[in-house]
Short mmCIF file of C-alpha atoms in Angstrom, two decimals:
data_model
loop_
_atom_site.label_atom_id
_atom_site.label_comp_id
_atom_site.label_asym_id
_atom_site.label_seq_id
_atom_site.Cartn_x
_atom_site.Cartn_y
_atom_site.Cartn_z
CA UNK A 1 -68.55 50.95 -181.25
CA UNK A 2 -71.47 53.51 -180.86
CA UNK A 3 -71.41 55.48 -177.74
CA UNK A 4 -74.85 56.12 -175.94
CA UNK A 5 -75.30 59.81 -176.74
CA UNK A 6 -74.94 58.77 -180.48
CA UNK A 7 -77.02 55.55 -180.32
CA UNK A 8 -79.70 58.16 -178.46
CA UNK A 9 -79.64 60.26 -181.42
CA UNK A 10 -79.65 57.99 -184.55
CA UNK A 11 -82.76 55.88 -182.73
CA UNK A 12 -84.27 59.63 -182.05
CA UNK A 13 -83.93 60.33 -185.73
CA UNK A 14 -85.07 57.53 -186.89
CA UNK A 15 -88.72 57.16 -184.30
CA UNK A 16 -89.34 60.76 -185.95
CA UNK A 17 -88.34 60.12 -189.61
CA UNK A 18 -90.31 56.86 -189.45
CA UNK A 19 -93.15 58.87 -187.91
CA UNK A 20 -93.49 61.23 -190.51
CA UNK A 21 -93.60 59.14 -193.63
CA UNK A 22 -96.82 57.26 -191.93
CA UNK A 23 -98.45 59.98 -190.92
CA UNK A 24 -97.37 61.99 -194.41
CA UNK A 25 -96.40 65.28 -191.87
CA UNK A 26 -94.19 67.32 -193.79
CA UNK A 27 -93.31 69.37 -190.31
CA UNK A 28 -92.24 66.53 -188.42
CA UNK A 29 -90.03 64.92 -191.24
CA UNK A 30 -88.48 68.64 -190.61
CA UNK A 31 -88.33 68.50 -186.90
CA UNK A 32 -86.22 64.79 -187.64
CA UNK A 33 -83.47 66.76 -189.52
CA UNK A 34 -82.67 68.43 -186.09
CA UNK A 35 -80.93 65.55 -184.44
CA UNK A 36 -79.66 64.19 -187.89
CA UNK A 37 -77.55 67.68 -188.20
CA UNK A 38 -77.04 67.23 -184.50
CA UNK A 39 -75.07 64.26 -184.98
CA UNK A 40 -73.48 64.91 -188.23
CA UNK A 41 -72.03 68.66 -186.82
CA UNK A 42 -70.80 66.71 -183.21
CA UNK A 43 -69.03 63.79 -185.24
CA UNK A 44 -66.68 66.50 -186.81
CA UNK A 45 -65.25 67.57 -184.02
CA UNK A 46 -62.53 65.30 -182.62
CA UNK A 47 -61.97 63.90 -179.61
CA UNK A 48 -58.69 65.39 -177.82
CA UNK A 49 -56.20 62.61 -179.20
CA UNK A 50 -52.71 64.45 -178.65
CA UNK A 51 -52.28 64.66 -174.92
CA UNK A 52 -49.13 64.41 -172.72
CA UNK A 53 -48.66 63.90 -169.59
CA UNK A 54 -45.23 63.50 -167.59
CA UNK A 55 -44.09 63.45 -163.78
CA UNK A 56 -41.36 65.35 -162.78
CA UNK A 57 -38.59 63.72 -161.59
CA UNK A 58 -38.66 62.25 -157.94
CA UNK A 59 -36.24 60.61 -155.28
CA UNK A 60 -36.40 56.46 -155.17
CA UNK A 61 -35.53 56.45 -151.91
CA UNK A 62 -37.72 58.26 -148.80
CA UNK A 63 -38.04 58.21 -145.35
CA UNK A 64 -41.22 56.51 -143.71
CA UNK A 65 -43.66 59.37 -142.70
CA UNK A 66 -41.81 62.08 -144.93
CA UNK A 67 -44.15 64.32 -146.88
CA UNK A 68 -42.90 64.35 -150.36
CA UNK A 69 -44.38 66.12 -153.09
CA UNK A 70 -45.58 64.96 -156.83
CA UNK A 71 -45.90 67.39 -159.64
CA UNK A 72 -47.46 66.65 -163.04
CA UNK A 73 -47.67 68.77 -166.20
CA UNK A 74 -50.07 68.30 -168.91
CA UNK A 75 -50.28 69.51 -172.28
CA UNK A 76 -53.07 69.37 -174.65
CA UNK A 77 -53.56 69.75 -177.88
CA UNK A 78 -56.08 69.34 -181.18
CA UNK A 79 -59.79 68.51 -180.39
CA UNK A 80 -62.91 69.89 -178.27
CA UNK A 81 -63.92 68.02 -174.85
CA UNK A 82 -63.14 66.92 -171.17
CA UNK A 83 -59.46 65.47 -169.88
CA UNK A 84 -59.42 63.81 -166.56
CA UNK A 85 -56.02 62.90 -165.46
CA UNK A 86 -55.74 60.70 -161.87
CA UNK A 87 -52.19 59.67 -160.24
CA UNK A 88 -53.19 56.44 -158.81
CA UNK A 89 -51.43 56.15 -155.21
CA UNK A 90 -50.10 53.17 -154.00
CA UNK A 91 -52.75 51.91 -150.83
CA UNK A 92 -50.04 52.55 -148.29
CA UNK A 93 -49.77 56.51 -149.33
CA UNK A 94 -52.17 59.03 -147.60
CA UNK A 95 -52.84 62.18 -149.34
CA UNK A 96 -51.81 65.08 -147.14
CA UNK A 97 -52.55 68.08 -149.33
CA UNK A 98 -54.21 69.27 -152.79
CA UNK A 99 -55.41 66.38 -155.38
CA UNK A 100 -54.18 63.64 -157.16
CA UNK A 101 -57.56 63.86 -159.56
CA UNK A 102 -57.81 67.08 -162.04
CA UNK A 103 -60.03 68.10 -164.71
CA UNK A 104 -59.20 70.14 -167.82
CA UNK A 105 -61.37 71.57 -170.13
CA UNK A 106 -59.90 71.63 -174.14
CA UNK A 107 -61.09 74.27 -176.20
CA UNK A 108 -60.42 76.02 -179.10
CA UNK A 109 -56.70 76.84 -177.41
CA UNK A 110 -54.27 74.30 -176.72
CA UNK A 111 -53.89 73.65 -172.88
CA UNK A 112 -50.45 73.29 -170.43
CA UNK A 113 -51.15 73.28 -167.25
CA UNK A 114 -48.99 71.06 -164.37
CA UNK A 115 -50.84 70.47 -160.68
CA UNK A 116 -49.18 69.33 -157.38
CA UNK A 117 -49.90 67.44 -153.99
CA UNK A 118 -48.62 66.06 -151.25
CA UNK A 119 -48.72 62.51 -149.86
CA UNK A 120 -47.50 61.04 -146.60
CA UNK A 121 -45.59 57.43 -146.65
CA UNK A 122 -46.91 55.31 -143.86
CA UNK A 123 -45.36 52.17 -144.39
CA UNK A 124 -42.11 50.67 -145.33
CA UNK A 125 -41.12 48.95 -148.48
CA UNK A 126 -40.84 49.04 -152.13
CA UNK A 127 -44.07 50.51 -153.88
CA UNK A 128 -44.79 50.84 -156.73
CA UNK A 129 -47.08 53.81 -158.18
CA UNK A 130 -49.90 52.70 -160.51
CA UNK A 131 -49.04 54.98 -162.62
CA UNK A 132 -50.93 58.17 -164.12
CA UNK A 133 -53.92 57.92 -166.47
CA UNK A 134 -56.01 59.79 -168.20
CA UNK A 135 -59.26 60.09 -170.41
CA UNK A 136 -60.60 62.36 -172.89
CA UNK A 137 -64.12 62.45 -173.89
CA UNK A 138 -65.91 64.12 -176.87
CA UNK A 139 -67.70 67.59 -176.15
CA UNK A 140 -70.65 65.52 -177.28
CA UNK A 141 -70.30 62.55 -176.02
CA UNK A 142 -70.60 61.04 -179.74
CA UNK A 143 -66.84 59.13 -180.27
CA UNK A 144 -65.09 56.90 -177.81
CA UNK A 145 -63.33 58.16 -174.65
CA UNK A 146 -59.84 58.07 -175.58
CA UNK A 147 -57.28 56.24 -172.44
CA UNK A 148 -53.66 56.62 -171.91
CA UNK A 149 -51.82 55.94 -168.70
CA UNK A 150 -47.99 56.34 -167.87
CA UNK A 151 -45.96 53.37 -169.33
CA UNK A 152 -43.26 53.09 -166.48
CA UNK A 153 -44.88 53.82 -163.46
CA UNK A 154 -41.89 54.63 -160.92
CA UNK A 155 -40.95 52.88 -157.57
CA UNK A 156 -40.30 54.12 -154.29
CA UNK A 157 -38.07 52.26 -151.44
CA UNK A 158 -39.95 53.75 -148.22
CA UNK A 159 -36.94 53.14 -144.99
CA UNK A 160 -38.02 53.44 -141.61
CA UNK A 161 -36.43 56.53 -140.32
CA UNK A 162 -33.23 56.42 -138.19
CA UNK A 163 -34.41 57.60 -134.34
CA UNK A 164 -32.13 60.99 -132.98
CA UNK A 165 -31.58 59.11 -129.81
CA UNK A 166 -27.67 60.67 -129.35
CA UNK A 167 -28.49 63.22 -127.01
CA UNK A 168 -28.94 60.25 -124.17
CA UNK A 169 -25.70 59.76 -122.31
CA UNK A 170 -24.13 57.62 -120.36
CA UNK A 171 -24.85 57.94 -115.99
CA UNK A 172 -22.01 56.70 -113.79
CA UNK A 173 -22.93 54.60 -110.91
CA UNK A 174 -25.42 52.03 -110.48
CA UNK A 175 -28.91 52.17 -112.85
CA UNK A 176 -31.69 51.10 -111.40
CA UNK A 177 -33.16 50.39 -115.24
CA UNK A 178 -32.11 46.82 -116.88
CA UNK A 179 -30.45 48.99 -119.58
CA UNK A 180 -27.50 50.71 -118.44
CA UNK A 181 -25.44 52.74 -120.52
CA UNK A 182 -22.25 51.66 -119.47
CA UNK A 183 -23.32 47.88 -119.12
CA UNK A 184 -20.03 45.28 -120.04
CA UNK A 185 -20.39 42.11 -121.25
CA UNK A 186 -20.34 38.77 -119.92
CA UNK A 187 -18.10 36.84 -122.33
CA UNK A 188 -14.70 38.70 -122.88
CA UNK A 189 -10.95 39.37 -122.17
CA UNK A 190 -10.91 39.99 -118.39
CA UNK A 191 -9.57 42.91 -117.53
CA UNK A 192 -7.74 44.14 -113.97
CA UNK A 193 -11.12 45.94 -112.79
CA UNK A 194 -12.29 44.29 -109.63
CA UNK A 195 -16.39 43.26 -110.31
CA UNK A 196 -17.24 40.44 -107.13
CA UNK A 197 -15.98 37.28 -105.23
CA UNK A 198 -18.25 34.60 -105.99
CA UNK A 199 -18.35 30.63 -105.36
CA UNK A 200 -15.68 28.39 -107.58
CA UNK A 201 -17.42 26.88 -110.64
CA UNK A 202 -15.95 24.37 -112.62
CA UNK A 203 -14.06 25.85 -115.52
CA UNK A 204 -12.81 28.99 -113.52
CA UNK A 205 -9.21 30.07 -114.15
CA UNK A 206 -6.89 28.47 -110.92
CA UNK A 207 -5.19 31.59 -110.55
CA UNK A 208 -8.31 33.36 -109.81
CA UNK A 209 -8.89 31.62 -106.25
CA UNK A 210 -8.87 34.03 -103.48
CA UNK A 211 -6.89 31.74 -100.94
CA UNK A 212 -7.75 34.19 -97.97
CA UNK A 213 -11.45 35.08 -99.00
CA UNK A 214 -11.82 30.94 -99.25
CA UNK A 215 -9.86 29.91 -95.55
CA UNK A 216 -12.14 33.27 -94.13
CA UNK A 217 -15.26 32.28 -95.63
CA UNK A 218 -14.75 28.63 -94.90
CA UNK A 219 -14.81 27.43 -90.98
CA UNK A 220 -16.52 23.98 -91.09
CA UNK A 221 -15.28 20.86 -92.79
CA UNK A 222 -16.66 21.76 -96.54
CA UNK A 223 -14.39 23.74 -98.57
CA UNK A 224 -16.12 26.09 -100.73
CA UNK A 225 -13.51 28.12 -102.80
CA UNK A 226 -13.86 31.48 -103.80
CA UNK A 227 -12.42 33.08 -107.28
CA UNK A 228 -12.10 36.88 -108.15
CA UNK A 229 -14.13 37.67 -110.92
CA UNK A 230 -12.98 41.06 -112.77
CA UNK A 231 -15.13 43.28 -115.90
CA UNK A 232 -14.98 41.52 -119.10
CA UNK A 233 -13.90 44.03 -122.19
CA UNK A 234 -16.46 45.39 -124.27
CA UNK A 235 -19.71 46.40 -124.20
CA UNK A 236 -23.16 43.90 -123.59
CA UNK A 237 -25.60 42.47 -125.91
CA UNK A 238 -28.74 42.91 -126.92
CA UNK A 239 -31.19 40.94 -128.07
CA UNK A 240 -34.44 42.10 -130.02
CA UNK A 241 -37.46 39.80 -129.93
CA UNK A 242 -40.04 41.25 -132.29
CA UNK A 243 -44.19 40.00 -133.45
CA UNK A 244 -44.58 39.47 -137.47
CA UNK A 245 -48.29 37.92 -136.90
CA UNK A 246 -50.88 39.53 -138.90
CA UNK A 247 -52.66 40.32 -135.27
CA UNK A 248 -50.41 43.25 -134.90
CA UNK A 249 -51.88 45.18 -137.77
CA UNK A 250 -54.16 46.60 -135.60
CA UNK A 251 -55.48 50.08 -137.25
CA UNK A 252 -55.35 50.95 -141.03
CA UNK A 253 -53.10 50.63 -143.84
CA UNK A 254 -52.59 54.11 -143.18
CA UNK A 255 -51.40 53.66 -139.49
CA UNK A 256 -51.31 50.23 -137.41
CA UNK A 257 -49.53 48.65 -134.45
CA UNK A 258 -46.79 46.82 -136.28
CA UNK A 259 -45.51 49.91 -138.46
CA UNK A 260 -44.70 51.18 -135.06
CA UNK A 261 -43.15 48.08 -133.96
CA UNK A 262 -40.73 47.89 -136.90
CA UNK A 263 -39.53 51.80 -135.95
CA UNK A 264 -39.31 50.79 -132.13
CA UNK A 265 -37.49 47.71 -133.84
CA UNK A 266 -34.99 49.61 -135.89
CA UNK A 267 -34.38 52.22 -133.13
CA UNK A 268 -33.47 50.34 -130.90
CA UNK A 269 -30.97 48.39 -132.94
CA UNK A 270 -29.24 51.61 -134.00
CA UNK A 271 -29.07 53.25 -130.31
CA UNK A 272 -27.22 50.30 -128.87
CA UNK A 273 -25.20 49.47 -132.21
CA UNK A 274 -23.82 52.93 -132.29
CA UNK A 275 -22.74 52.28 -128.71
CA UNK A 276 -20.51 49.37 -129.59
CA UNK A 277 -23.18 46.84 -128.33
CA UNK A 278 -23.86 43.72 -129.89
CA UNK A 279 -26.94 43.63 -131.47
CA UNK A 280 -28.88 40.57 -132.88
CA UNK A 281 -33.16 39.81 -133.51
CA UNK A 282 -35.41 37.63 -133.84
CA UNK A 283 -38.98 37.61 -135.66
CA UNK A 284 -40.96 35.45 -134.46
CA UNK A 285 -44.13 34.42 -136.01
CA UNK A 286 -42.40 34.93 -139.41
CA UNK A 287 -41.90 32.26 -142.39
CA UNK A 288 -38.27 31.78 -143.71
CA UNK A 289 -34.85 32.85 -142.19
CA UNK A 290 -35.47 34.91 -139.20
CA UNK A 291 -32.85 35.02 -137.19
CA UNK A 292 -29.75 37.89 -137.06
CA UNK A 293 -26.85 36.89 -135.28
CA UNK A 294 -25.50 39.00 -132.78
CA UNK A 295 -22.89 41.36 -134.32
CA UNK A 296 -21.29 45.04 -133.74
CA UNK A 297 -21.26 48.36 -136.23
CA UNK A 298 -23.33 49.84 -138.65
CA UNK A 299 -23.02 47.01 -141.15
CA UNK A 300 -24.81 45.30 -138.66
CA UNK A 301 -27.83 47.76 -138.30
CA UNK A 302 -27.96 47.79 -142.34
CA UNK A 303 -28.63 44.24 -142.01
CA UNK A 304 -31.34 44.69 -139.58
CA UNK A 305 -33.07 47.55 -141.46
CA UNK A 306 -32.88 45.97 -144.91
CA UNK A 307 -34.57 42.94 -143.03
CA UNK A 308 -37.40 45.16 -141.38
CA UNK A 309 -37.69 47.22 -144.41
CA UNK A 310 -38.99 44.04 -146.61
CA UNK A 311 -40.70 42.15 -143.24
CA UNK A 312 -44.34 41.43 -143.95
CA UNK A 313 -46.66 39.95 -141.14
CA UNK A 314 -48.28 35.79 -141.12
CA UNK A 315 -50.85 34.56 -139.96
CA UNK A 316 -48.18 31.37 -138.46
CA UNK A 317 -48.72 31.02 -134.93
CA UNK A 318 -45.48 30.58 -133.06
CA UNK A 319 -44.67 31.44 -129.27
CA UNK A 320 -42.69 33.81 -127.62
CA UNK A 321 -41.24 30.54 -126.20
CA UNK A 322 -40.51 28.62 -128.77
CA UNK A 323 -38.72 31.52 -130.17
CA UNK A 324 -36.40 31.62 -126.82
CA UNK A 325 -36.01 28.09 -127.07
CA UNK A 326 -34.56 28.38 -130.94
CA UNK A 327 -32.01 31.40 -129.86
CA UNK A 328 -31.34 29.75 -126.57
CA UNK A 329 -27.67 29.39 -127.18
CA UNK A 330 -27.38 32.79 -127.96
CA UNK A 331 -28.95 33.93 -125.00
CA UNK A 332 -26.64 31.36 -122.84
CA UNK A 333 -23.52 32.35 -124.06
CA UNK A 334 -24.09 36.37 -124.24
CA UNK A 335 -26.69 36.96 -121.52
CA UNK A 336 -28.01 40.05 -123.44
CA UNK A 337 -30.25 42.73 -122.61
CA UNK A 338 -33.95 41.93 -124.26
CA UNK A 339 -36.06 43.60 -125.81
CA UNK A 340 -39.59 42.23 -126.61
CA UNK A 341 -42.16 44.03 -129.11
CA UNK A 342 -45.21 41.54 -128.59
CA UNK A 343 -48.98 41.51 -129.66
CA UNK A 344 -49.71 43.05 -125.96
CA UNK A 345 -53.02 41.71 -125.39
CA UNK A 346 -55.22 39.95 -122.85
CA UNK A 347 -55.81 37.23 -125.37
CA UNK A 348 -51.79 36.27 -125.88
CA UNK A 349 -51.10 36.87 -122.03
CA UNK A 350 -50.35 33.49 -121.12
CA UNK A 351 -48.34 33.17 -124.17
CA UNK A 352 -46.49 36.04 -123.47
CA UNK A 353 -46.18 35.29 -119.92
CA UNK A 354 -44.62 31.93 -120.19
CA UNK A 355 -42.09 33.42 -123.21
CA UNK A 356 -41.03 35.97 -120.27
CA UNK A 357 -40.09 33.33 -117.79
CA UNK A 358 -38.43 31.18 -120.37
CA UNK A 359 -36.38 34.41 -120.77
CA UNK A 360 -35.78 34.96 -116.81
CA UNK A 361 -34.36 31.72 -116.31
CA UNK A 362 -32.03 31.73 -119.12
CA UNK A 363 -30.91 35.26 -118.48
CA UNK A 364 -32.14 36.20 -114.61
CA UNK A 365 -30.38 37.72 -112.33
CA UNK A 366 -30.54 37.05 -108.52
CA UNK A 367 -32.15 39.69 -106.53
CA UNK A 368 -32.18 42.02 -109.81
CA UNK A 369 -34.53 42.67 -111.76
CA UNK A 370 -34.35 40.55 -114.91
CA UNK A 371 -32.76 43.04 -118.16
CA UNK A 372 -35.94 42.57 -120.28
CA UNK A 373 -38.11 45.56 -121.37
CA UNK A 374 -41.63 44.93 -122.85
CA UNK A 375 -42.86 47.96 -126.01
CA UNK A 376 -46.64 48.22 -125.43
CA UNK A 377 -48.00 49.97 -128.15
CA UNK A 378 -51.80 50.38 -127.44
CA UNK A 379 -54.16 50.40 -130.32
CA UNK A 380 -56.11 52.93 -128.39
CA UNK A 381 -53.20 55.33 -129.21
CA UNK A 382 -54.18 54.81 -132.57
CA UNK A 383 -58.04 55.66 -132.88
CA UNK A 384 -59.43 58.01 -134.69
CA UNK A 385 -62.40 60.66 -133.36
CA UNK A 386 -62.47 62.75 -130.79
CA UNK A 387 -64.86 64.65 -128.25
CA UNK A 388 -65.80 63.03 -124.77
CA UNK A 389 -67.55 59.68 -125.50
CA UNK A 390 -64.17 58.84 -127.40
CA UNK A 391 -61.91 60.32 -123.98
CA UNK A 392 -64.04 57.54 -122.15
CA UNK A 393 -63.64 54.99 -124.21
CA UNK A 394 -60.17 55.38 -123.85
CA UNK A 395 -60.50 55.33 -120.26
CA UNK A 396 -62.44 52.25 -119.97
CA UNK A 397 -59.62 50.52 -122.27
CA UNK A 398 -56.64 51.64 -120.10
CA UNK A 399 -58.49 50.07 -117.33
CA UNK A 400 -58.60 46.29 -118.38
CA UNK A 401 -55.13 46.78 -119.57
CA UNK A 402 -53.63 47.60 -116.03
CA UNK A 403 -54.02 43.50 -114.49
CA UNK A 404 -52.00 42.59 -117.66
CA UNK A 405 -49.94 45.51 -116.95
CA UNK A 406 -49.51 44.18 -113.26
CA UNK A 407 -48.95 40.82 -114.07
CA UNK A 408 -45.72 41.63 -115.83
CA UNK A 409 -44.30 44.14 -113.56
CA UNK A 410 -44.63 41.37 -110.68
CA UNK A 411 -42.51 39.91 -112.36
CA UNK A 412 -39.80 42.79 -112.40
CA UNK A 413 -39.99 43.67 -116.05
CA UNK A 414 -40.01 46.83 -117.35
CA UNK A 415 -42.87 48.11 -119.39
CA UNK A 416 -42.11 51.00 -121.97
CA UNK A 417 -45.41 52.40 -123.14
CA UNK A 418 -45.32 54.47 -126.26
CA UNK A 419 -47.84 56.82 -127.65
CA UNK A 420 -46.58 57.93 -131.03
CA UNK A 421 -49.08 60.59 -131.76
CA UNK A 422 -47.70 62.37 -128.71
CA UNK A 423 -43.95 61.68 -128.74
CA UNK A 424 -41.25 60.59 -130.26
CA UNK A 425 -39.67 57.10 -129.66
CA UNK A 426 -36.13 58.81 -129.12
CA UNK A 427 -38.36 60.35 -126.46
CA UNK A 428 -39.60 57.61 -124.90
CA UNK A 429 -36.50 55.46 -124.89
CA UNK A 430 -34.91 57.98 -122.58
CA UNK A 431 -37.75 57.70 -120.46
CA UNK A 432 -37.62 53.95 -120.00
CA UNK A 433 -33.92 54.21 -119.95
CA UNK A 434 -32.89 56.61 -117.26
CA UNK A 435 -36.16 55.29 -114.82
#
């Protein structure tokens, strides 16, 4: 296949060859040789033909938001012209330093040369790399580019990174947040340590009637009797309720909501797991099997993270309370501290709202506030600029958030707001855990 540069020269030739045999010009059928030689001098030169290019080796596995860096060498040999050679980045990878795009000129002297950059993973998952490719063109531009690109591009397993929450401790006494450290569980072996005297209800141990509480407490004609109730063994549970709709990719590929959700996700399952609790999830708004059960120790969290670390978002609409009505009997029979990661928006208030109370009167306590925390993650965090129209902006935002705000802590939940361009999550879980 002629190239352009050569079809340019051969229909140059020929206008001025042509030319001078009608007009009988001896100097023109001269000045027709030029491009003729041209051509005939550039078509003995190859094209660079014997390249190589390899990547040096790299680790399958990383950690989401690690900087890792790629190195490539080249070598080069035979022919005069231009090599390009691109690493093509998977779209979830952001470039953090140097370039993934270099240009070599071949000359008389064979070439090795090897570049490096960094890049910045900002999502979790398997990717794979597209592989490197390259292109050599003739000094001329007279033969065919010559293409090549790396035969087994490699694959890297991105893993949400394990949160350094350890250095939060246990407080003795009463906590005033719905997550207390040294919370016990509600189903159990009793044990001898006093908790309350409440109200018989059928199915309560006989034995556990307080016969003098009861004839004190009851004067009248009614007999109400009262039973000892003592700490069950072990520690609580906790239940995750996490988002997979699409709407919670709010931002870019390179940073959005629900990335954030799936750390706040995974750190909170491996805080509370490495404190004994019991730890089980839900993703709502997710096709297929999405339900954990409730279970204790780290095989439990590699459950959970292998099952965040594949999670993609769809666009199926489900509610928050639909979801509690599907892991009711979980909820019944452990009465578990919750955790909710919604789409926090004015447009799925009402949603959210009536998920909340579904959750309240399953899990409520009397004259307590309810043990349900709420991860708002604002997409304002998240935006990029800067100067003073965008600190406005910003402003004006935080202020139609606070009646949704308000609406949920009337209803006594907590609110954890996280800013990850500022802080950590460990960071912020000891905030919402020791207020």
């Amino acid at each position: 296949m002629l190239t352009k540069e050569l079809s340019r020269s051969i229909t140059f030739f020929s206008a001025l060859f042509l030319g001078a045999l009608l007009w009988g010009n001896i100097v023109v059928l001269y000045v027709a040789l030029v491009p003729l030689l041209f051509t005939i001098m550039g078509l003995m030169i190859n094209t660079p033909s014997s390249i190589i290019v390899e990547r040096k080796e790299m680790g399958y596995t990383v950690w989401k938001d690690e900087i890792i860096t790629m190195r490539v060498e080249v070598s080069i040999r035979g022919g005069l012209g231009l090599v390009t050679v691109a690493d093509r980045l998977p779209p979830y990878f952001e470039l953090i330093e140097g370039n993934n795009f270099h240009v070599f000129w071949k000359g008389i002297r064979d070439v090795s040369a090897s570049f490096s950059y960094k890049v910045r993973c900002t999502k979790r998952g398997l990717h794979t790399f597209d592989g490197l490719q390259w292109r050599s063109r003739h000094l001329l531009g007279l033969q065919e580019p010559i293409v090549g690109e790396e035969e087994d591009p490699p694959e890297v397993l991105v893993k949400t990174k394990i949160m350094n929450i350890r250095r939060i401790r246990g407080i003795r006494g009463i906590a005033s947040s719905p997550f207390p450290i040294v919370d016990i569980a509600k189903m159990g072996v009793s044990t001898t340590d006093f908790r309350e005297i409440r109200e018989y209800v059928p199915g309560d141990a006989i034995r556990n009637i307080n016969w003098k509480a009861t004839a004190r407490y009851n004067a009248g004609y009614t007999v109400k009797p009262l039973v000892n109730e003592y700490e069950a063994e072990g520690k609580k549970a906790v239940w995750i309720f996490l988002d997979g709709s699409s709407e919670m990719e709010i931002g870019s590929t390179i940073e959005n909501v629900f990335e954030y959700a799936v750390e706040v996700a995974e750190g909170v399952a491996y805080y509370f797991l490495e404190k004994n609790y019991r730890v089980g999830m839900y993703i709502y708004n997710k096709e297929g099997n999405q339900l954990l059960y409730p279970d204790t120790g780290m095989r439990q969290f590699y459950k959970i993270s292998r099952e965040l670390n594949k999670i993609e978002t769809t666009s199926r609409k489900e509610d928050l309370k639909d979801a509690v009505e599907k892991c009711r009997g979980y909820l019944l029979s452990y009465n578990p501290l919750c955790v909710v990661i919604p789409e926090f928006s004015e447009e799925r208030k009402e949603s959210l709202r009536k998920g909340i109370k579904s959750i309240i009167k399953l899990i409520g306590r009397r004259r307590k506030k309810p043990p349900i925390m709420l991860v708002n993650i604002p997409p304002y965090y998240l935006s990029s600029g800067d100067g003073q129209y965008r600190e406005k902006a910003l402003k004006l935002i935080k202020m139609r958030e606070r009646p949704l705000v308000k609406t949920f802590e009337s209803m006594g939940i907590s609110i954890l707001r996280w800013n990850p361009r500022k802080e950590s999550f460990a960071t912020a879980l000891l905030r919402g855990v020791k207020r």
